[in-house]
Amino acid sequence: MLYDPKFLVPLMDQLDDHYKALRTQIGHLETAADKLINVAWEDNESAKSFKDAHTRWEGEFSDTATQLENLRDAVDRALGNAQHADKKVYESFQGM
């Protein structure tokens, strides 16, 4: 397997950036949804329809940010494991 920190570290940084951007957008969406449901539409049919659609969206996409964070962590662990294995192999030849 080919791995190289000069490629994997920027990938982890990029995944971090995407995760943070996604969390920010989710926060904006939640704020806007709350305003629409609780202020703009109050308790009418439009508010109910929007709330139903929003609840479906939350159910479908609630774990997207978590999956992105988990992917970043998996890349980090894989790089760490590969570097640790390389170090062990290197050390095993030092005693020869």
Coordinates of C-alpha atoms in Angstrom, one line a residue:
M1 CA 0.0 0.0 0.0
L2 CA 1.3 3.4 -0.9
Y3 CA 0.9 6.1 1.8
D4 CA 2.6 9.4 2.1
P5 CA 2.0 12.0 4.9
K6 CA 2.4 14.8 2.3
F7 CA -0.8 13.6 0.8
L8 CA -2.7 12.2 3.8
V9 CA -2.1 15.2 6.2
P10 CA -3.6 17.7 3.7
L11 CA -6.5 15.2 3.2
M12 CA -7.1 15.2 6.9
D13 CA -7.0 19.0 7.0
Q14 CA -9.5 19.1 4.1
L15 CA -11.8 16.7 5.8
D16 CA -11.6 18.8 9.0
D17 CA -12.5 21.9 7.0
H18 CA -15.5 20.2 5.3
Y19 CA -16.6 18.9 8.8
K20 CA -16.4 22.4 10.3
A21 CA -18.2 24.0 7.3
L22 CA -21.0 21.3 7.4
R23 CA -21.5 21.9 11.2
T24 CA -21.7 25.7 10.6
Q25 CA -24.2 25.2 7.8
I26 CA -26.3 22.8 9.9
G27 CA -26.3 25.5 12.7
H28 CA -27.5 28.1 10.2
L29 CA -30.2 25.8 8.9
E30 CA -31.4 25.0 12.4
T31 CA -31.6 28.7 13.3
A32 CA -33.5 29.5 10.1
A33 CA -35.9 26.6 10.6
D34 CA -36.6 27.6 14.2
K35 CA -37.4 31.2 13.0
L36 CA -39.7 30.0 10.3
I37 CA -41.5 27.5 12.4
N38 CA -41.8 29.6 15.6
V39 CA -42.0 33.1 14.3
A40 CA -42.8 33.5 10.6
W41 CA -45.5 30.8 10.3
E42 CA -46.4 30.3 13.9
D43 CA -49.0 27.5 14.0
N44 CA -50.5 27.2 10.6
E45 CA -50.4 24.6 7.8
S46 CA -47.3 25.9 6.2
A47 CA -45.4 25.6 9.5
K48 CA -46.6 22.0 9.9
S49 CA -45.5 21.1 6.4
F50 CA -42.2 22.7 6.8
K51 CA -41.6 21.1 10.2
D52 CA -42.5 17.7 8.7
A53 CA -40.0 18.2 5.9
H54 CA -37.4 19.5 8.3
T55 CA -37.8 16.5 10.6
R56 CA -37.4 14.1 7.6
W57 CA -34.2 16.0 6.6
E58 CA -32.8 15.7 10.1
G59 CA -33.4 12.0 10.1
E60 CA -31.8 11.4 6.8
F61 CA -28.7 13.7 7.3
S62 CA -28.2 13.6 11.0
D63 CA -25.2 11.4 10.9
T64 CA -23.5 13.0 7.8
A65 CA -21.2 15.2 9.9
T66 CA -20.4 12.2 12.2
Q67 CA -19.5 10.0 9.2
L68 CA -17.2 12.7 7.8
E69 CA -15.5 13.1 11.2
N70 CA -15.1 9.3 11.5
L71 CA -13.5 9.2 8.0
R72 CA -11.0 11.8 9.0
D73 CA -10.2 9.9 12.2
A74 CA -9.8 6.6 10.2
V75 CA -7.3 8.3 7.8
D76 CA -5.4 9.6 10.8
R77 CA -5.3 6.2 12.4
A78 CA -4.2 4.5 9.2
L79 CA -1.3 6.9 8.7
G80 CA -0.3 6.5 12.4
N81 CA -0.4 2.7 12.1
A82 CA 1.6 2.7 8.9
Q83 CA 4.2 5.0 10.4
H84 CA 4.4 2.9 13.5
A85 CA 4.8 -0.3 11.4
D86 CA 7.6 1.4 9.4
K87 CA 9.4 2.4 12.6
K88 CA 9.2 -1.2 14.0
V89 CA 10.6 -2.6 10.7
Y90 CA 13.4 -0.1 10.8
E91 CA 14.2 -0.8 14.4
S92 CA 14.3 -4.6 13.7
F93 CA 17.1 -4.1 11.2
Q94 CA 19.1 -1.9 13.6
G95 CA 20.2 -4.8 15.7
M96 CA 21.6 -6.8 12.8

